[in-house]
PDB file of C-alpha atoms in Angstrom:
ATOM      1  CA  MET A   1      88.098 123.779 141.392  1.00 59.00           C
ATOM      2  CA  PHE A   2      90.694 124.279 138.657  1.00 50.00           C
ATOM      3  CA  ILE A   3      92.795 121.345 139.934  1.00 56.00           C
ATOM      4  CA  LYS A   4      89.713 119.135 140.128  1.00 53.00           C
ATOM      5  CA  THR A   5      88.876 119.998 136.506  1.00 53.00           C
ATOM      6  CA  LEU A   6      92.394 119.111 135.393  1.00 48.00           C
ATOM      7  CA  ASN A   7      92.279 115.827 137.300  1.00 53.00           C
ATOM      8  CA  TYR A   8      88.879 115.019 135.754  1.00 47.00           C
ATOM      9  CA  ARG A   9      90.179 115.683 132.262  1.00 52.00           C
ATOM     10  CA  ALA A  10      93.310 113.611 132.912  1.00 47.00           C
ATOM     11  CA  ASP A  11      91.251 110.714 134.264  1.00 48.00           C
ATOM     12  CA  LYS A  12      88.903 110.926 131.291  1.00 47.00           C
ATOM     13  CA  TYR A  13      91.859 110.890 128.880  1.00 42.00           C
ATOM     14  CA  ILE A  14      93.438 107.892 130.615  1.00 49.00           C
ATOM     15  CA  ILE A  15      90.127 106.016 130.514  1.00 45.00           C
ATOM     16  CA  SER A  16      89.725 106.837 126.828  1.00 47.00           C
ATOM     17  CA  ILE A  17      93.222 105.518 126.059  1.00 54.00           C
ATOM     18  CA  GLY A  18      92.516 102.406 128.084  1.00 51.00           C
ATOM     19  CA  VAL A  19      89.309 101.737 126.165  1.00 54.00           C
ATOM     20  CA  LYS A  20      91.109 102.142 122.839  1.00 63.00           C
ATOM     21  CA  ILE A  21      93.827  99.708 123.900  1.00 70.00           C
ATOM     22  CA  MET A  22      91.204  97.162 124.960  1.00 71.00           C
ATOM     23  CA  GLU A  23      89.358  97.580 121.669  1.00 91.00           C
ATOM     24  CA  LEU A  24      92.604  97.135 119.715  1.00 90.00           C
ATOM     25  CA  ASN A  25      93.499  94.036 121.710  1.00 94.00           C
ATOM     26  CA  ASP A  26      90.067  92.570 121.006  1.00 96.00           C
ATOM     27  CA  LYS A  27      90.433  93.243 117.281  1.00 97.00           C
ATOM     28  CA  ILE A  28      93.902  91.719 117.115  1.00 96.00           C
ATOM     29  CA  LEU A  29      92.605  88.687 119.010  1.00 96.00           C
ATOM     30  CA  ARG A  30      89.845  88.379 116.421  1.00 97.00           C
ATOM     31  CA  LEU A  31      92.378  88.729 113.602  1.00 97.00           C
ATOM     32  CA  ASN A  32      94.451  85.935 115.130  1.00 97.00           C
ATOM     33  CA  GLU A  33      91.365  83.739 115.297  1.00 97.00           C
ATOM     34  CA  VAL A  34      90.458  84.426 111.665  1.00 97.00           C
ATOM     35  CA  ILE A  35      94.002  83.681 110.496  1.00 97.00           C
ATOM     36  CA  ALA A  36      94.050  80.436 112.500  1.00 96.00           C
ATOM     37  CA  GLN A  37      90.819  79.360 110.801  1.00 96.00           C
ATOM     38  CA  SER A  38      92.031  80.240 107.295  1.00 97.00           C
ATOM     39  CA  SER A  39      94.204  78.280 104.894  1.00 96.00           C
ATOM     40  CA  ARG A  40      94.086  80.412 101.743  1.00 97.00           C
ATOM     41  CA  ILE A  41      95.086  83.914 102.839  1.00 98.00           C
ATOM     42  CA  VAL A  42      95.815  86.717 100.394  1.00 98.00           C
ATOM     43  CA  PHE A  43      97.353  90.029 101.441  1.00 98.00           C
ATOM     44  CA  PHE A  44      96.675  93.157  99.381  1.00 97.00           C
ATOM     45  CA  GLY A  45      98.902  96.062 100.399  1.00 97.00           C
ATOM     46  CA  GLY A  46      99.667  99.655  99.530  1.00 95.00           C
ATOM     47  CA  ALA A  47     102.161 102.360 100.462  1.00 93.00           C
ATOM     48  CA  GLY A  48     101.223 102.224 104.159  1.00 95.00           C
ATOM     49  CA  VAL A  49     102.897  98.820 104.426  1.00 97.00           C
ATOM     50  CA  SER A  50     106.303 100.419 103.838  1.00 97.00           C
ATOM     51  CA  THR A  51     106.007 103.632 105.849  1.00 95.00           C
ATOM     52  CA  GLU A  52     107.425 101.809 108.875  1.00 96.00           C
ATOM     53  CA  SER A  53     110.513 101.196 106.728  1.00 97.00           C
ATOM     54  CA  ASN A  54     110.830 104.997 106.441  1.00 94.00           C
ATOM     55  CA  ILE A  55     109.452 105.121 102.914  1.00 95.00           C
ATOM     56  CA  PRO A  56     106.814 107.872 102.644  1.00 89.00           C
ATOM     57  CA  ASP A  57     103.400 107.146 101.223  1.00 81.00           C
ATOM     58  CA  PHE A  58     101.736 109.229  98.516  1.00 72.00           C
ATOM     59  CA  ARG A  59      98.556 110.878  99.755  1.00 66.00           C
ATOM     60  CA  SER A  60      98.979 111.586 103.469  1.00 63.00           C
ATOM     61  CA  ALA A  61      99.852 115.060 104.775  1.00 57.00           C
ATOM     62  CA  ASP A  62     103.590 114.339 104.462  1.00 61.00           C
ATOM     63  CA  GLY A  63     103.306 112.078 101.425  1.00 62.00           C
ATOM     64  CA  ILE A  64     105.110 112.310  98.108  1.00 71.00           C
ATOM     65  CA  TYR A  65     102.182 114.026  96.400  1.00 66.00           C
ATOM     66  CA  MET A  66     102.320 116.818  98.975  1.00 64.00           C
ATOM     67  CA  THR A  67     105.853 117.837  97.985  1.00 67.00           C
ATOM     68  CA  ASP A  68     106.323 121.426  96.842  1.00 69.00           C
ATOM     69  CA  TYR A  69     106.997 121.014  93.117  1.00 74.00           C
ATOM     70  CA  LYS A  70     106.010 123.403  90.349  1.00 84.00           C
ATOM     71  CA  ILE A  71     104.906 120.371  88.336  1.00 90.00           C
ATOM     72  CA  PRO A  72     102.454 117.941  90.020  1.00 90.00           C
ATOM     73  CA  PRO A  73     104.167 114.652  90.972  1.00 91.00           C
ATOM     74  CA  GLU A  74     101.432 112.755  89.109  1.00 91.00           C
ATOM     75  CA  THR A  75     102.578 114.532  85.943  1.00 95.00           C
ATOM     76  CA  ILE A  76     106.263 113.845  86.587  1.00 95.00           C
ATOM     77  CA  LEU A  77     105.496 110.158  87.120  1.00 96.00           C
ATOM     78  CA  SER A  78     103.730 109.831  83.777  1.00 97.00           C
ATOM     79  CA  HIS A  79     104.875 108.078  80.612  1.00 98.00           C
ATOM     80  CA  THR A  80     104.700 111.313  78.617  1.00 98.00           C
ATOM     81  CA  PHE A  81     106.889 113.211  81.077  1.00 98.00           C
ATOM     82  CA  PHE A  82     109.394 110.354  81.198  1.00 98.00           C
ATOM     83  CA  MET A  83     109.717 110.351  77.413  1.00 98.00           C
ATOM     84  CA  GLU A  84     109.865 114.149  77.002  1.00 98.00           C
ATOM     85  CA  HIS A  85     111.750 115.206  80.154  1.00 98.00           C
ATOM     86  CA  THR A  86     113.769 112.136  81.089  1.00 98.00           C
ATOM     87  CA  ALA A  87     116.443 113.948  83.089  1.00 98.00           C
ATOM     88  CA  GLU A  88     113.870 115.788  85.210  1.00 97.00           C
ATOM     89  CA  PHE A  89     111.984 112.518  85.708  1.00 98.00           C
ATOM     90  CA  TYR A  90     115.084 110.823  87.078  1.00 98.00           C
ATOM     91  CA  ASP A  91     115.829 113.726  89.412  1.00 96.00           C
ATOM     92  CA  PHE A  92     112.422 113.260  91.012  1.00 94.00           C
ATOM     93  CA  TYR A  93     112.475 109.459  90.796  1.00 96.00           C
ATOM     94  CA  ARG A  94     115.793 109.057  92.599  1.00 96.00           C
ATOM     95  CA  LYS A  95     114.764 111.459  95.341  1.00 92.00           C
ATOM     96  CA  HIS A  96     111.260 110.150  96.026  1.00 91.00           C
ATOM     97  CA  LEU A  97     110.989 106.561  94.824  1.00 93.00           C
ATOM     98  CA  CYS A  98     114.467 105.186  95.478  1.00 95.00           C
ATOM     99  CA  TYR A  99     115.424 104.173  99.034  1.00 95.00           C
ATOM    100  CA  PRO A 100     118.662 102.165  98.933  1.00 95.00           C
ATOM    101  CA  ASP A 101     118.875 101.834 102.718  1.00 95.00           C
ATOM    102  CA  ALA A 102     115.260 100.765 103.296  1.00 97.00           C
ATOM    103  CA  LYS A 103     114.810  97.430 105.047  1.00 97.00           C
ATOM    104  CA  PRO A 104     111.741  95.217 105.466  1.00 98.00           C
ATOM    105  CA  ASN A 105     109.689  95.882 108.578  1.00 98.00           C
ATOM    106  CA  ASP A 106     107.573  93.626 110.813  1.00 98.00           C
ATOM    107  CA  ALA A 107     104.760  93.501 108.254  1.00 98.00           C
ATOM    108  CA  HIS A 108     107.007  92.220 105.472  1.00 98.00           C
ATOM    109  CA  TYR A 109     108.645  89.586 107.688  1.00 98.00           C
ATOM    110  CA  LYS A 110     105.364  88.373 109.177  1.00 98.00           C
ATOM    111  CA  LEU A 111     103.878  87.880 105.708  1.00 98.00           C
ATOM    112  CA  ALA A 112     106.942  85.897 104.653  1.00 98.00           C
ATOM    113  CA  GLU A 113     106.425  83.702 107.725  1.00 98.00           C
ATOM    114  CA  LEU A 114     102.765  83.208 106.855  1.00 98.00           C
ATOM    115  CA  GLU A 115     103.694  82.128 103.352  1.00 98.00           C
ATOM    116  CA  LYS A 116     106.336  79.721 104.650  1.00 97.00           C
ATOM    117  CA  SER A 117     103.742  78.173 106.974  1.00 97.00           C
ATOM    118  CA  GLY A 118     101.555  77.384 103.955  1.00 97.00           C
ATOM    119  CA  LYS A 119      98.666  79.647 104.993  1.00 97.00           C
ATOM    120  CA  LEU A 120      99.391  82.601 102.706  1.00 98.00           C
ATOM    121  CA  LEU A 121      98.738  82.152  98.991  1.00 98.00           C
ATOM    122  CA  SER A 122     100.045  85.473  97.744  1.00 98.00           C
ATOM    123  CA  VAL A 123     101.079  89.025  98.514  1.00 98.00           C
ATOM    124  CA  ILE A 124      99.614  91.565  96.099  1.00 98.00           C
ATOM    125  CA  THR A 125     101.349  94.908  96.404  1.00 97.00           C
ATOM    126  CA  GLN A 126     101.048  98.348  94.871  1.00 95.00           C
ATOM    127  CA  ASN A 127     104.558  99.207  96.085  1.00 96.00           C
ATOM    128  CA  VAL A 128     107.669  99.244  93.909  1.00 96.00           C
ATOM    129  CA  ASP A 129     110.258  99.016  96.702  1.00 97.00           C
ATOM    130  CA  GLY A 130     110.774  95.250  96.521  1.00 96.00           C
ATOM    131  CA  LEU A 131     110.709  94.862 100.321  1.00 98.00           C
ATOM    132  CA  HIS A 132     108.359  91.863 100.296  1.00 98.00           C
ATOM    133  CA  THR A 133     110.872  89.952  98.199  1.00 97.00           C
ATOM    134  CA  LYS A 134     113.757  91.115 100.395  1.00 97.00           C
ATOM    135  CA  ALA A 135     111.867  89.793 103.444  1.00 98.00           C
ATOM    136  CA  GLY A 136     111.608  86.338 101.873  1.00 97.00           C
ATOM    137  CA  SER A 137     108.165  86.256 100.248  1.00 98.00           C
ATOM    138  CA  LYS A 138     108.133  84.171  97.074  1.00 97.00           C
ATOM    139  CA  SER A 139     104.621  84.615  95.695  1.00 97.00           C
ATOM    140  CA  VAL A 140     104.451  88.380  95.161  1.00 98.00           C
ATOM    141  CA  CYS A 141     102.301  90.168  92.578  1.00 97.00           C
ATOM    142  CA  GLU A 142     103.869  93.584  92.032  1.00 97.00           C
ATOM    143  CA  LEU A 143     101.024  95.476  90.378  1.00 96.00           C
ATOM    144  CA  HIS A 144     103.088  98.577  89.714  1.00 96.00           C
ATOM    145  CA  GLY A 145     106.393  96.850  89.008  1.00 97.00           C
ATOM    146  CA  SER A 146     109.639  97.182  90.940  1.00 97.00           C
ATOM    147  CA  ALA A 147     112.405  99.760  91.228  1.00 96.00           C
ATOM    148  CA  LEU A 148     114.795  96.834  91.635  1.00 96.00           C
ATOM    149  CA  ARG A 149     114.371  95.991  87.942  1.00 97.00           C
ATOM    150  CA  ASN A 150     115.374  98.244  85.060  1.00 98.00           C
ATOM    151  CA  TYR A 151     115.575  97.595  81.327  1.00 98.00           C
ATOM    152  CA  CYS A 152     117.075  99.252  78.285  1.00 98.00           C
ATOM    153  CA  MET A 153     114.304 100.552  76.040  1.00 98.00           C
ATOM    154  CA  LYS A 154     116.398  99.759  72.959  1.00 98.00           C
ATOM    155  CA  CYS A 155     117.869  96.292  73.504  1.00 98.00           C
ATOM    156  CA  GLY A 156     116.037  95.094  76.626  1.00 98.00           C
ATOM    157  CA  LYS A 157     119.159  94.457  78.721  1.00 98.00           C
ATOM    158  CA  PHE A 158     118.531  94.208  82.476  1.00 98.00           C
ATOM    159  CA  TYR A 159     120.103  96.630  84.963  1.00 98.00           C
ATOM    160  CA  ASP A 160     119.881  96.494  88.748  1.00 97.00           C
ATOM    161  CA  PHE A 161     118.815  99.176  91.198  1.00 97.00           C
ATOM    162  CA  ASP A 162     122.333 100.407  91.983  1.00 97.00           C
ATOM    163  CA  TYR A 163     123.212 101.020  88.350  1.00 98.00           C
ATOM    164  CA  VAL A 164     120.228 103.324  87.855  1.00 97.00           C
ATOM    165  CA  TYR A 165     120.385 104.965  91.267  1.00 97.00           C
ATOM    166  CA  LYS A 166     124.078 105.794  91.022  1.00 97.00           C
ATOM    167  CA  ALA A 167     124.065 106.849  87.379  1.00 97.00           C
ATOM    168  CA  ASP A 168     124.871 110.472  86.587  1.00 95.00           C
ATOM    169  CA  GLY A 169     121.722 111.921  85.051  1.00 96.00           C
ATOM    170  CA  ILE A 170     119.919 109.656  82.603  1.00 98.00           C
ATOM    171  CA  PRO A 171     121.107 106.030  82.897  1.00 98.00           C
ATOM    172  CA  ILE A 172     122.297 104.818  79.510  1.00 98.00           C
ATOM    173  CA  CYS A 173     122.755 101.240  78.331  1.00 98.00           C
ATOM    174  CA  GLU A 174     126.009 100.079  76.753  1.00 97.00           C
ATOM    175  CA  CYS A 175     124.078  99.957  73.456  1.00 98.00           C
ATOM    176  CA  GLY A 176     123.249 103.649  73.806  1.00 98.00           C
ATOM    177  CA  GLY A 177     119.602 103.180  74.714  1.00 98.00           C
ATOM    178  CA  ILE A 178     117.828 104.842  77.644  1.00 98.00           C
ATOM    179  CA  ILE A 179     117.203 102.629  80.674  1.00 98.00           C
ATOM    180  CA  LYS A 180     113.696 102.719  82.140  1.00 98.00           C
ATOM    181  CA  PRO A 181     112.656 101.473  85.580  1.00 98.00           C
ATOM    182  CA  ASP A 182     110.288  98.508  85.467  1.00 98.00           C
ATOM    183  CA  VAL A 183     107.567 100.531  87.198  1.00 97.00           C
ATOM    184  CA  VAL A 184     104.119 101.340  85.878  1.00 97.00           C
ATOM    185  CA  LEU A 185     103.861 105.065  85.236  1.00 97.00           C
ATOM    186  CA  TYR A 186     100.680 107.059  84.780  1.00 95.00           C
ATOM    187  CA  GLU A 187      99.281 106.497  81.259  1.00 97.00           C
ATOM    188  CA  GLU A 188     100.767 102.986  81.230  1.00 97.00           C
ATOM    189  CA  PRO A 189      98.668  99.811  81.642  1.00 95.00           C
ATOM    190  CA  LEU A 190      99.220  97.249  84.361  1.00 95.00           C
ATOM    191  CA  ASP A 191     100.856  94.021  83.246  1.00 96.00           C
ATOM    192  CA  SER A 192      98.070  91.655  82.152  1.00 96.00           C
ATOM    193  CA  ASP A 193      99.874  88.565  83.485  1.00 97.00           C
ATOM    194  CA  VAL A 194     100.297  90.153  86.910  1.00 97.00           C
ATOM    195  CA  ILE A 195      96.626  91.193  86.953  1.00 96.00           C
ATOM    196  CA  THR A 196      95.523  87.656  86.075  1.00 97.00           C
ATOM    197  CA  LYS A 197      97.710  86.166  88.798  1.00 97.00           C
ATOM    198  CA  ALA A 198      96.341  88.615  91.380  1.00 97.00           C
ATOM    199  CA  VAL A 199      92.705  88.014  90.440  1.00 97.00           C
ATOM    200  CA  ILE A 200      93.152  84.227  90.561  1.00 97.00           C
ATOM    201  CA  ALA A 201      94.682  84.485  94.036  1.00 98.00           C
ATOM    202  CA  ILE A 202      91.937  86.762  95.392  1.00 98.00           C
ATOM    203  CA  THR A 203      89.216  84.577  93.898  1.00 97.00           C
ATOM    204  CA  ALA A 204      90.672  81.509  95.626  1.00 97.00           C
ATOM    205  CA  ALA A 205      91.188  83.199  99.010  1.00 98.00           C
ATOM    206  CA  ASP A 206      89.188  82.432 102.144  1.00 97.00           C
ATOM    207  CA  LEU A 207      90.673  85.473 103.908  1.00 98.00           C
ATOM    208  CA  LEU A 208      91.648  88.743 102.245  1.00 98.00           C
ATOM    209  CA  ILE A 209      93.678  91.216 104.304  1.00 98.00           C
ATOM    210  CA  VAL A 210      93.789  94.691 102.778  1.00 97.00           C
ATOM    211  CA  ALA A 211      96.380  96.941 104.393  1.00 97.00           C
ATOM    212  CA  GLY A 212      98.135 100.275 104.094  1.00 95.00           C
ATOM    213  CA  THR A 213      96.066 101.588 101.207  1.00 93.00           C
ATOM    214  CA  SER A 214      93.483 104.333 100.782  1.00 88.00           C
ATOM    215  CA  LEU A 215      91.721 102.181  98.159  1.00 89.00           C
ATOM    216  CA  THR A 216      91.489 105.119  95.776  1.00 84.00           C
ATOM    217  CA  VAL A 217      93.857 103.974  93.008  1.00 79.00           C
ATOM    218  CA  TYR A 218      92.137 102.032  90.258  1.00 82.00           C
ATOM    219  CA  PRO A 219      92.086  99.470  88.768  1.00 78.00           C
ATOM    220  CA  ALA A 220      94.022  97.988  91.708  1.00 75.00           C
ATOM    221  CA  ALA A 221      91.498  99.113  94.350  1.00 80.00           C
ATOM    222  CA  GLY A 222      88.730  97.338  92.444  1.00 89.00           C
ATOM    223  CA  PHE A 223      90.395  93.949  92.852  1.00 91.00           C
ATOM    224  CA  ILE A 224      88.661  93.284  96.167  1.00 91.00           C
ATOM    225  CA  ARG A 225      85.379  92.774  94.315  1.00 93.00           C
ATOM    226  CA  TYR A 226      86.753  89.409  93.178  1.00 96.00           C
ATOM    227  CA  PHE A 227      86.842  88.187  96.785  1.00 96.00           C
ATOM    228  CA  SER A 228      83.918  85.937  97.670  1.00 94.00           C
ATOM    229  CA  GLY A 229      85.118  84.538 101.007  1.00 92.00           C
ATOM    230  CA  ASP A 230      83.679  85.249 104.437  1.00 89.00           C
ATOM    231  CA  ASN A 231      86.521  87.225 106.028  1.00 96.00           C
ATOM    232  CA  LEU A 232      87.488  90.616 104.636  1.00 97.00           C
ATOM    233  CA  VAL A 233      89.902  92.546 106.873  1.00 97.00           C
ATOM    234  CA  LEU A 234      91.207  96.120 106.638  1.00 97.00           C
ATOM    235  CA  ILE A 235      94.323  97.325 108.434  1.00 97.00           C
ATOM    236  CA  ASN A 236      94.954 100.985 107.712  1.00 95.00           C
ATOM    237  CA  ARG A 237      96.014 103.952 109.811  1.00 92.00           C
ATOM    238  CA  ASP A 238      93.233 106.151 108.435  1.00 91.00           C
ATOM    239  CA  GLU A 239      89.639 105.561 107.457  1.00 92.00           C
ATOM    240  CA  THR A 240      88.838 104.827 103.801  1.00 91.00           C
ATOM    241  CA  GLU A 241      85.706 105.380 101.752  1.00 89.00           C
ATOM    242  CA  MET A 242      85.328 101.598 101.563  1.00 91.00           C
ATOM    243  CA  ASP A 243      85.457 100.832 105.313  1.00 93.00           C
ATOM    244  CA  SER A 244      81.842  99.687 105.313  1.00 92.00           C
ATOM    245  CA  LYS A 245      82.705  96.727 103.087  1.00 92.00           C
ATOM    246  CA  PHE A 246      84.973  95.138 105.704  1.00 96.00           C
ATOM    247  CA  GLY A 247      83.998  92.797 108.505  1.00 95.00           C
ATOM    248  CA  LEU A 248      87.020  93.632 110.661  1.00 97.00           C
ATOM    249  CA  ILE A 249      88.670  97.069 110.606  1.00 97.00           C
ATOM    250  CA  ILE A 250      91.844  97.987 112.495  1.00 97.00           C
ATOM    251  CA  HIS A 251      92.954 101.598 112.199  1.00 96.00           C
ATOM    252  CA  GLU A 252      96.581 101.193 113.214  1.00 96.00           C
ATOM    253  CA  LYS A 253      99.984 100.838 111.577  1.00 96.00           C
ATOM    254  CA  VAL A 254     100.285  97.638 109.583  1.00 97.00           C
ATOM    255  CA  GLY A 255     103.578  96.458 111.032  1.00 97.00           C
ATOM    256  CA  GLU A 256     102.462  97.036 114.610  1.00 96.00           C
ATOM    257  CA  VAL A 257      99.356  94.940 114.034  1.00 97.00           C
ATOM    258  CA  LEU A 258     100.956  92.075 112.117  1.00 97.00           C
ATOM    259  CA  SER A 259     103.810  91.818 114.613  1.00 96.00           C
ATOM    260  CA  ARG A 260     101.197  90.592 117.110  1.00 96.00           C
ATOM    261  CA  ILE A 261      99.955  87.768 114.913  1.00 94.00           C
ATOM    262  CA  ASN A 262     100.550  84.187 116.067  1.00 90.00           C
ATOM    263  CA  PHE A 263      99.792  81.111 114.004  1.00 79.00           C
TER     264      PHE A 263
END
């Protein structure tokens, strides 16, 4: 009786896995069909797009915001903290937002291919890792800036990623000014030109793919309201509070899904 129960449970588990695989295959087939029918695709992505490049996200169980710090990471990554505790900011920043060895994954490369084919209008990203650009994408709206760009707060001189990452303590410009990463910190506004570019792209899109984001960070998460096309797709490992707004939902890793796209 015990062995029969085990066999029943094993069979039930195998059947369940099989059903999930079939459902996923059907959804990816549908995604391929939608992409084939579309000519003005916009991709809106968050931290989950880069987790397959071994860059942690923010809000999952092992995300950056779950790190054991006496000061909340949201506070450390604020404009006030940067200005008042610059050395401590850079200690955290280098450890948790700088990944010199990170490489683009299947999601980044597939999006670059889509753009090259003429079907993808723009990539809109909340990430600061610069991996979309490294993968070859040209039309990228970096809502929160990029860790690859850094500027002196005194004279405006540009410094690359390596200069800031390898600096001892606070990176200082040759003019004596403090160098700040070109990333949007808490308490800082998004760049108005970048916002305008993103809204124009979403408004013009006939397919909007939202991926790797919990859709909880505003104003960025509110951008999808500008989409008026017929096909709104969500690719995200976990459920979001906005799942009901999407016509096609795939709860899987972004790179694994996009690697199976043909066009």
